[in-house]
Amino acid sequence: MPLAYIILSITGLFVLFGFAHRALDRMKMTDTWALIIIMGMIVGTFLPDIPLGRKISINIGGAVIPAAVAVYLFIRAERGIERINAVVASILAGTVVYLAGKLLPSEPEAMFIEPNYVYGIISGLIAYLFGRSRRCAFIAGVMGVILSDLAEGLTNIILARPGTISVGGAGAFDTVVISMIVAVFFSEILGETREKIQGGTSKKGTEPHLTSSLLSEDDIEAIREKYRKKDSDDSDEK
């Protein structure tokens, strides 16, 4: 079984048992929709690719569905800066993955790890570092890989190279899944850690500095909500 199916199955179990509820809530998604998306991605990989040209096609499970989710999250972004971060992070991730594909060995035997896994990890890390929020990280993680595949396909057409590119298909499906999971995982774990550190100032009755560049938009909103709730509780007690 391809690694992507295993990762999606485990993620589905996390969602089913409620372990991913907090992260999904921050991304403005429900558990039900997350399960539908996961099932759709798996089933979509068995459907025929949609041709985009003579040498480029797009996979439904590995590109169409994840890209649709990314577009949804982009539209739901509450601030313009979040959309800008998502676009910049996507372009950076796509560029680095494309260059990595040129610089790293293409044969699995030449590396201790499958190249597609490496591309996914690279894309996910860049998506987290530059996307910051969970939504931006997901968007950049998915779109980075898709943009890289599209760039490769266009390069093949321009240079008249043989072969075809399936965007999000074949090994690229593993790359897309790994990238989006790595991006959201780091955003959630490290974001939660930063939030707890910042929340420590509440013991002194002072609101933490919310303009720090170390905080994402989601983290800032969570901290503000925490203090709004605390002020409300204090008022009720009085």
PDB file of C-alpha atoms in Angstrom:
ATOM      1  CA  MET A   1       0.000   0.000   0.000  1.00  0.00           C
ATOM      2  CA  PRO A   2       1.421   3.432  -0.948  1.00  0.00           C
ATOM      3  CA  LEU A   3       2.511   5.565   1.980  1.00  0.00           C
ATOM      4  CA  ALA A   4      -0.081   8.253   1.138  1.00  0.00           C
ATOM      5  CA  TYR A   5      -2.948   5.789   1.704  1.00  0.00           C
ATOM      6  CA  ILE A   6      -1.510   4.804   5.075  1.00  0.00           C
ATOM      7  CA  ILE A   7      -1.089   8.444   6.135  1.00  0.00           C
ATOM      8  CA  LEU A   8      -4.602   9.370   5.018  1.00  0.00           C
ATOM      9  CA  SER A   9      -6.059   6.326   6.797  1.00  0.00           C
ATOM     10  CA  ILE A  10      -4.306   7.265  10.042  1.00  0.00           C
ATOM     11  CA  THR A  11      -5.401  10.868   9.635  1.00  0.00           C
ATOM     12  CA  GLY A  12      -8.959   9.671   9.074  1.00  0.00           C
ATOM     13  CA  LEU A  13      -8.845   7.728  12.360  1.00  0.00           C
ATOM     14  CA  PHE A  14      -7.552  10.824  14.168  1.00  0.00           C
ATOM     15  CA  VAL A  15     -10.453  12.810  12.751  1.00  0.00           C
ATOM     16  CA  LEU A  16     -12.980  10.059  13.519  1.00  0.00           C
ATOM     17  CA  PHE A  17     -11.967   9.885  17.176  1.00  0.00           C
ATOM     18  CA  GLY A  18     -11.851  13.651  17.577  1.00  0.00           C
ATOM     19  CA  PHE A  19      -8.091  14.089  17.950  1.00  0.00           C
ATOM     20  CA  ALA A  20      -7.918  16.494  15.000  1.00  0.00           C
ATOM     21  CA  HIS A  21     -10.952  18.558  15.954  1.00  0.00           C
ATOM     22  CA  ARG A  22      -8.973  21.549  17.246  1.00  0.00           C
ATOM     23  CA  ALA A  23      -6.805  21.833  14.134  1.00  0.00           C
ATOM     24  CA  LEU A  24      -9.824  21.449  11.843  1.00  0.00           C
ATOM     25  CA  ASP A  25     -11.753  24.048  13.795  1.00  0.00           C
ATOM     26  CA  ARG A  26      -8.896  26.528  13.329  1.00  0.00           C
ATOM     27  CA  MET A  27      -9.029  25.811   9.601  1.00  0.00           C
ATOM     28  CA  LYS A  28     -12.804  26.429   9.512  1.00  0.00           C
ATOM     29  CA  MET A  29     -13.534  22.794   8.635  1.00  0.00           C
ATOM     30  CA  THR A  30     -15.722  20.159  10.259  1.00  0.00           C
ATOM     31  CA  ASP A  31     -14.807  16.572  11.067  1.00  0.00           C
ATOM     32  CA  THR A  32     -17.410  15.321   8.596  1.00  0.00           C
ATOM     33  CA  TRP A  33     -15.997  17.349   5.722  1.00  0.00           C
ATOM     34  CA  ALA A  34     -12.471  16.258   6.597  1.00  0.00           C
ATOM     35  CA  LEU A  35     -13.492  12.593   6.384  1.00  0.00           C
ATOM     36  CA  ILE A  36     -15.283  13.206   3.065  1.00  0.00           C
ATOM     37  CA  ILE A  37     -12.161  14.910   1.673  1.00  0.00           C
ATOM     38  CA  ILE A  38      -9.903  12.079   2.822  1.00  0.00           C
ATOM     39  CA  MET A  39     -12.169   9.444   1.268  1.00  0.00           C
ATOM     40  CA  GLY A  40     -12.480  11.531  -1.887  1.00  0.00           C
ATOM     41  CA  MET A  41      -8.718  11.800  -2.239  1.00  0.00           C
ATOM     42  CA  ILE A  42      -8.260   8.051  -1.895  1.00  0.00           C
ATOM     43  CA  VAL A  43     -11.078   7.156  -4.299  1.00  0.00           C
ATOM     44  CA  GLY A  44     -10.045   9.924  -6.702  1.00  0.00           C
ATOM     45  CA  THR A  45      -6.648   8.338  -7.303  1.00  0.00           C
ATOM     46  CA  PHE A  46      -8.378   5.371  -8.955  1.00  0.00           C
ATOM     47  CA  LEU A  47     -10.302   7.586 -11.394  1.00  0.00           C
ATOM     48  CA  PRO A  48      -8.876   8.530 -14.811  1.00  0.00           C
ATOM     49  CA  ASP A  49      -6.743  11.662 -14.944  1.00  0.00           C
ATOM     50  CA  ILE A  50      -8.209  14.783 -16.514  1.00  0.00           C
ATOM     51  CA  PRO A  51      -6.130  15.806 -19.554  1.00  0.00           C
ATOM     52  CA  LEU A  52      -4.855  19.382 -19.539  1.00  0.00           C
ATOM     53  CA  GLY A  53      -2.856  19.105 -22.716  1.00  0.00           C
ATOM     54  CA  ARG A  54      -0.874  16.714 -24.871  1.00  0.00           C
ATOM     55  CA  LYS A  55       1.675  15.963 -22.154  1.00  0.00           C
ATOM     56  CA  ILE A  56      -0.049  17.097 -18.941  1.00  0.00           C
ATOM     57  CA  SER A  57      -2.942  15.569 -17.037  1.00  0.00           C
ATOM     58  CA  ILE A  58      -4.262  16.152 -13.521  1.00  0.00           C
ATOM     59  CA  ASN A  59      -5.201  13.520 -10.975  1.00  0.00           C
ATOM     60  CA  ILE A  60      -8.528  13.947  -9.193  1.00  0.00           C
ATOM     61  CA  GLY A  61      -7.486  12.564  -5.813  1.00  0.00           C
ATOM     62  CA  GLY A  62      -3.961  13.940  -5.755  1.00  0.00           C
ATOM     63  CA  ALA A  63      -4.561  17.398  -7.192  1.00  0.00           C
ATOM     64  CA  VAL A  64      -8.161  18.394  -7.993  1.00  0.00           C
ATOM     65  CA  ILE A  65      -9.622  17.680  -4.530  1.00  0.00           C
ATOM     66  CA  PRO A  66      -6.667  19.040  -2.489  1.00  0.00           C
ATOM     67  CA  ALA A  67      -6.533  22.145  -4.712  1.00  0.00           C
ATOM     68  CA  ALA A  68     -10.276  22.681  -4.239  1.00  0.00           C
ATOM     69  CA  VAL A  69      -9.805  22.545  -0.465  1.00  0.00           C
ATOM     70  CA  ALA A  70      -6.884  24.978  -0.736  1.00  0.00           C
ATOM     71  CA  VAL A  71      -9.042  27.404  -2.734  1.00  0.00           C
ATOM     72  CA  TYR A  72     -11.818  27.102  -0.131  1.00  0.00           C
ATOM     73  CA  LEU A  73      -9.388  27.887   2.700  1.00  0.00           C
ATOM     74  CA  PHE A  74      -7.954  30.780   0.689  1.00  0.00           C
ATOM     75  CA  ILE A  75     -11.422  32.278   0.271  1.00  0.00           C
ATOM     76  CA  ARG A  76     -12.205  31.769   3.967  1.00  0.00           C
ATOM     77  CA  ALA A  77      -9.043  33.600   5.055  1.00  0.00           C
ATOM     78  CA  GLU A  78     -10.120  36.480   7.277  1.00  0.00           C
ATOM     79  CA  ARG A  79      -7.249  38.859   6.526  1.00  0.00           C
ATOM     80  CA  GLY A  80      -5.521  40.006   3.372  1.00  0.00           C
ATOM     81  CA  ILE A  81      -2.082  39.344   4.857  1.00  0.00           C
ATOM     82  CA  GLU A  82      -3.038  35.696   5.292  1.00  0.00           C
ATOM     83  CA  ARG A  83      -3.856  35.398   1.596  1.00  0.00           C
ATOM     84  CA  ILE A  84      -0.568  37.080   0.693  1.00  0.00           C
ATOM     85  CA  ASN A  85       1.330  34.658   2.949  1.00  0.00           C
ATOM     86  CA  ALA A  86      -0.426  31.721   1.293  1.00  0.00           C
ATOM     87  CA  VAL A  87       0.478  32.873  -2.223  1.00  0.00           C
ATOM     88  CA  VAL A  88       4.108  33.657  -1.343  1.00  0.00           C
ATOM     89  CA  ALA A  89       4.570  30.390   0.563  1.00  0.00           C
ATOM     90  CA  SER A  90       3.025  28.397  -2.317  1.00  0.00           C
ATOM     91  CA  ILE A  91       5.374  29.944  -4.876  1.00  0.00           C
ATOM     92  CA  LEU A  92       8.406  29.427  -2.635  1.00  0.00           C
ATOM     93  CA  ALA A  93       7.475  25.822  -1.906  1.00  0.00           C
ATOM     94  CA  GLY A  94       6.833  25.101  -5.586  1.00  0.00           C
ATOM     95  CA  THR A  95      10.133  26.682  -6.619  1.00  0.00           C
ATOM     96  CA  VAL A  96      12.197  24.778  -4.068  1.00  0.00           C
ATOM     97  CA  VAL A  97      10.511  21.443  -4.860  1.00  0.00           C
ATOM     98  CA  TYR A  98      11.062  22.016  -8.578  1.00  0.00           C
ATOM     99  CA  LEU A  99      14.754  22.795  -8.012  1.00  0.00           C
ATOM    100  CA  ALA A 100      15.112  19.836  -5.654  1.00  0.00           C
ATOM    101  CA  GLY A 101      13.782  17.608  -8.417  1.00  0.00           C
ATOM    102  CA  LYS A 102      16.582  18.844 -10.658  1.00  0.00           C
ATOM    103  CA  LEU A 103      19.363  18.642  -8.090  1.00  0.00           C
ATOM    104  CA  LEU A 104      18.543  15.451  -6.182  1.00  0.00           C
ATOM    105  CA  PRO A 105      18.905  11.972  -7.728  1.00  0.00           C
ATOM    106  CA  SER A 106      15.697  10.845  -9.405  1.00  0.00           C
ATOM    107  CA  GLU A 107      16.319   7.142  -8.781  1.00  0.00           C
ATOM    108  CA  PRO A 108      15.133   5.820  -5.373  1.00  0.00           C
ATOM    109  CA  GLU A 109      18.188   3.557  -5.166  1.00  0.00           C
ATOM    110  CA  ALA A 110      20.481   6.594  -5.147  1.00  0.00           C
ATOM    111  CA  MET A 111      18.985   7.925  -1.879  1.00  0.00           C
ATOM    112  CA  PHE A 112      18.238   6.395   1.512  1.00  0.00           C
ATOM    113  CA  ILE A 113      14.651   7.662   1.211  1.00  0.00           C
ATOM    114  CA  GLU A 114      12.162   7.827  -1.650  1.00  0.00           C
ATOM    115  CA  PRO A 115      12.674  11.148  -3.505  1.00  0.00           C
ATOM    116  CA  ASN A 116       8.939  11.890  -3.536  1.00  0.00           C
ATOM    117  CA  TYR A 117       8.947  11.692   0.270  1.00  0.00           C
ATOM    118  CA  VAL A 118      11.814  14.177   0.393  1.00  0.00           C
ATOM    119  CA  TYR A 119       9.935  16.587  -1.869  1.00  0.00           C
ATOM    120  CA  GLY A 120       6.876  16.322   0.366  1.00  0.00           C
ATOM    121  CA  ILE A 121       8.867  17.023   3.526  1.00  0.00           C
ATOM    122  CA  ILE A 122      10.636  19.983   1.894  1.00  0.00           C
ATOM    123  CA  SER A 123       7.375  21.460   0.634  1.00  0.00           C
ATOM    124  CA  GLY A 124       5.663  20.941   3.994  1.00  0.00           C
ATOM    125  CA  LEU A 125       8.442  22.609   5.972  1.00  0.00           C
ATOM    126  CA  ILE A 126       8.589  25.633   3.665  1.00  0.00           C
ATOM    127  CA  ALA A 127       4.787  25.858   3.765  1.00  0.00           C
ATOM    128  CA  TYR A 128       4.909  25.979   7.558  1.00  0.00           C
ATOM    129  CA  LEU A 129       7.813  28.419   7.814  1.00  0.00           C
ATOM    130  CA  PHE A 130       6.364  30.950   5.405  1.00  0.00           C
ATOM    131  CA  GLY A 131       2.639  30.205   5.679  1.00  0.00           C
ATOM    132  CA  ARG A 132       2.577  30.492   9.482  1.00  0.00           C
ATOM    133  CA  SER A 133      -1.135  29.838  10.067  1.00  0.00           C
ATOM    134  CA  ARG A 134      -2.674  26.398   9.681  1.00  0.00           C
ATOM    135  CA  ARG A 135      -4.736  27.464   6.683  1.00  0.00           C
ATOM    136  CA  CYS A 136      -1.771  29.043   4.912  1.00  0.00           C
ATOM    137  CA  ALA A 137       0.418  26.038   5.656  1.00  0.00           C
ATOM    138  CA  PHE A 138      -2.117  23.645   4.148  1.00  0.00           C
ATOM    139  CA  ILE A 139      -2.610  25.836   1.077  1.00  0.00           C
ATOM    140  CA  ALA A 140       1.127  26.210   0.459  1.00  0.00           C
ATOM    141  CA  GLY A 141       1.836  22.540   1.155  1.00  0.00           C
ATOM    142  CA  VAL A 142      -0.664  21.427  -1.485  1.00  0.00           C
ATOM    143  CA  MET A 143      -0.142  24.158  -4.061  1.00  0.00           C
ATOM    144  CA  GLY A 144       3.652  24.011  -3.788  1.00  0.00           C
ATOM    145  CA  VAL A 145       3.686  20.431  -5.080  1.00  0.00           C
ATOM    146  CA  ILE A 146       1.023  21.102  -7.716  1.00  0.00           C
ATOM    147  CA  LEU A 147       2.855  24.189  -9.022  1.00  0.00           C
ATOM    148  CA  SER A 148       6.084  22.188  -9.182  1.00  0.00           C
ATOM    149  CA  ASP A 149       4.395  19.460 -11.252  1.00  0.00           C
ATOM    150  CA  LEU A 150       2.857  22.034 -13.577  1.00  0.00           C
ATOM    151  CA  ALA A 151       6.236  23.726 -14.039  1.00  0.00           C
ATOM    152  CA  GLU A 152       7.817  20.378 -14.885  1.00  0.00           C
ATOM    153  CA  GLY A 153       5.090  19.615 -17.411  1.00  0.00           C
ATOM    154  CA  LEU A 154       5.403  23.008 -19.093  1.00  0.00           C
ATOM    155  CA  THR A 155       9.186  22.605 -19.227  1.00  0.00           C
ATOM    156  CA  ASN A 156       8.799  19.258 -20.979  1.00  0.00           C
ATOM    157  CA  ILE A 157       6.470  20.824 -23.555  1.00  0.00           C
ATOM    158  CA  ILE A 158       8.742  23.824 -24.202  1.00  0.00           C
ATOM    159  CA  LEU A 159      11.860  21.671 -24.533  1.00  0.00           C
ATOM    160  CA  ALA A 160      10.013  18.936 -26.462  1.00  0.00           C
ATOM    161  CA  ARG A 161      10.997  16.276 -23.937  1.00  0.00           C
ATOM    162  CA  PRO A 162       9.352  12.845 -24.134  1.00  0.00           C
ATOM    163  CA  GLY A 163       6.986  11.609 -21.475  1.00  0.00           C
ATOM    164  CA  THR A 164       3.913  12.974 -19.726  1.00  0.00           C
ATOM    165  CA  ILE A 165       3.292  14.571 -16.331  1.00  0.00           C
ATOM    166  CA  SER A 166       0.374  13.570 -14.124  1.00  0.00           C
ATOM    167  CA  VAL A 167      -0.126  16.437 -11.687  1.00  0.00           C
ATOM    168  CA  GLY A 168      -0.775  14.892  -8.295  1.00  0.00           C
ATOM    169  CA  GLY A 169      -0.712  11.411  -9.756  1.00  0.00           C
ATOM    170  CA  ALA A 170       1.583   8.409  -9.336  1.00  0.00           C
ATOM    171  CA  GLY A 171       4.380   9.225  -6.855  1.00  0.00           C
ATOM    172  CA  ALA A 172       3.288  12.860  -6.694  1.00  0.00           C
ATOM    173  CA  PHE A 173       0.242  11.753  -4.677  1.00  0.00           C
ATOM    174  CA  ASP A 174       2.581  10.712  -1.867  1.00  0.00           C
ATOM    175  CA  THR A 175       4.313  14.084  -2.138  1.00  0.00           C
ATOM    176  CA  VAL A 176       1.061  16.052  -1.882  1.00  0.00           C
ATOM    177  CA  VAL A 177      -0.193  14.104   1.137  1.00  0.00           C
ATOM    178  CA  ILE A 178       3.127  14.230   2.993  1.00  0.00           C
ATOM    179  CA  SER A 179       3.487  17.937   2.282  1.00  0.00           C
ATOM    180  CA  MET A 180       0.062  18.959   3.579  1.00  0.00           C
ATOM    181  CA  ILE A 181       0.315  16.726   6.673  1.00  0.00           C
ATOM    182  CA  VAL A 182       3.822  17.977   7.543  1.00  0.00           C
ATOM    183  CA  ALA A 183       2.748  21.609   7.061  1.00  0.00           C
ATOM    184  CA  VAL A 184      -0.369  21.346   9.242  1.00  0.00           C
ATOM    185  CA  PHE A 185       1.374  19.147  11.836  1.00  0.00           C
ATOM    186  CA  PHE A 186       4.155  21.649  12.456  1.00  0.00           C
ATOM    187  CA  SER A 187       1.694  24.558  12.418  1.00  0.00           C
ATOM    188  CA  GLU A 188      -0.487  22.846  15.016  1.00  0.00           C
ATOM    189  CA  ILE A 189       2.219  21.473  17.329  1.00  0.00           C
ATOM    190  CA  LEU A 190       4.547  24.467  17.301  1.00  0.00           C
ATOM    191  CA  GLY A 191       1.645  26.913  17.185  1.00  0.00           C
ATOM    192  CA  GLU A 192       0.161  25.266  20.283  1.00  0.00           C
ATOM    193  CA  THR A 193       3.533  25.434  22.026  1.00  0.00           C
ATOM    194  CA  ARG A 194       3.903  29.136  21.290  1.00  0.00           C
ATOM    195  CA  GLU A 195       0.347  29.745  22.445  1.00  0.00           C
ATOM    196  CA  LYS A 196       1.002  28.039  25.789  1.00  0.00           C
ATOM    197  CA  ILE A 197       4.206  30.021  26.268  1.00  0.00           C
ATOM    198  CA  GLN A 198       2.404  33.277  25.528  1.00  0.00           C
ATOM    199  CA  GLY A 199      -0.506  32.224  27.717  1.00  0.00           C
ATOM    200  CA  GLY A 200       1.832  32.046  30.690  1.00  0.00           C
ATOM    201  CA  THR A 201       1.661  35.831  30.999  1.00  0.00           C
ATOM    202  CA  SER A 202      -1.990  35.556  32.017  1.00  0.00           C
ATOM    203  CA  LYS A 203      -0.852  34.590  35.500  1.00  0.00           C
ATOM    204  CA  LYS A 204       0.371  38.124  35.899  1.00  0.00           C
ATOM    205  CA  GLY A 205      -2.935  39.545  34.693  1.00  0.00           C
ATOM    206  CA  THR A 206      -1.331  41.138  31.661  1.00  0.00           C
ATOM    207  CA  GLU A 207      -2.162  40.541  28.021  1.00  0.00           C
ATOM    208  CA  PRO A 208       0.773  39.241  25.948  1.00  0.00           C
ATOM    209  CA  HIS A 209       2.245  41.276  23.147  1.00  0.00           C
ATOM    210  CA  LEU A 210       0.229  40.237  20.096  1.00  0.00           C
ATOM    211  CA  THR A 211       2.284  41.801  17.346  1.00  0.00           C
ATOM    212  CA  SER A 212       5.230  39.429  17.662  1.00  0.00           C
ATOM    213  CA  SER A 213       6.405  38.060  14.344  1.00  0.00           C
ATOM    214  CA  LEU A 214       6.588  34.621  15.983  1.00  0.00           C
ATOM    215  CA  LEU A 215       2.803  34.403  16.101  1.00  0.00           C
ATOM    216  CA  SER A 216       0.506  33.448  13.256  1.00  0.00           C
ATOM    217  CA  GLU A 217      -2.897  35.008  12.697  1.00  0.00           C
ATOM    218  CA  ASP A 218      -4.559  31.912  14.193  1.00  0.00           C
ATOM    219  CA  ASP A 219      -2.397  32.093  17.317  1.00  0.00           C
ATOM    220  CA  ILE A 220      -3.128  35.784  17.836  1.00  0.00           C
ATOM    221  CA  GLU A 221      -6.877  35.254  17.487  1.00  0.00           C
ATOM    222  CA  ALA A 222      -6.776  32.306  19.924  1.00  0.00           C
ATOM    223  CA  ILE A 223      -4.968  34.370  22.542  1.00  0.00           C
ATOM    224  CA  ARG A 224      -7.416  37.244  22.149  1.00  0.00           C
ATOM    225  CA  GLU A 225     -10.334  34.845  22.498  1.00  0.00           C
ATOM    226  CA  LYS A 226      -8.781  33.414  25.662  1.00  0.00           C
ATOM    227  CA  TYR A 227      -8.611  36.857  27.255  1.00  0.00           C
ATOM    228  CA  ARG A 228     -12.098  37.786  26.135  1.00  0.00           C
ATOM    229  CA  LYS A 229     -13.390  34.618  27.816  1.00  0.00           C
ATOM    230  CA  LYS A 230     -11.364  35.324  30.958  1.00  0.00           C
ATOM    231  CA  ASP A 231     -12.731  38.867  31.201  1.00  0.00           C
ATOM    232  CA  SER A 232     -16.257  37.524  30.770  1.00  0.00           C
ATOM    233  CA  ASP A 233     -15.770  34.953  33.535  1.00  0.00           C
ATOM    234  CA  ASP A 234     -14.373  37.618  35.864  1.00  0.00           C
ATOM    235  CA  SER A 235     -17.404  39.816  35.185  1.00  0.00           C
ATOM    236  CA  ASP A 236     -19.790  36.949  35.969  1.00  0.00           C
ATOM    237  CA  GLU A 237     -18.054  36.287  39.269  1.00  0.00           C
ATOM    238  CA  LYS A 238     -18.483  39.921  40.292  1.00  0.00           C
TER     239      LYS A 238
END
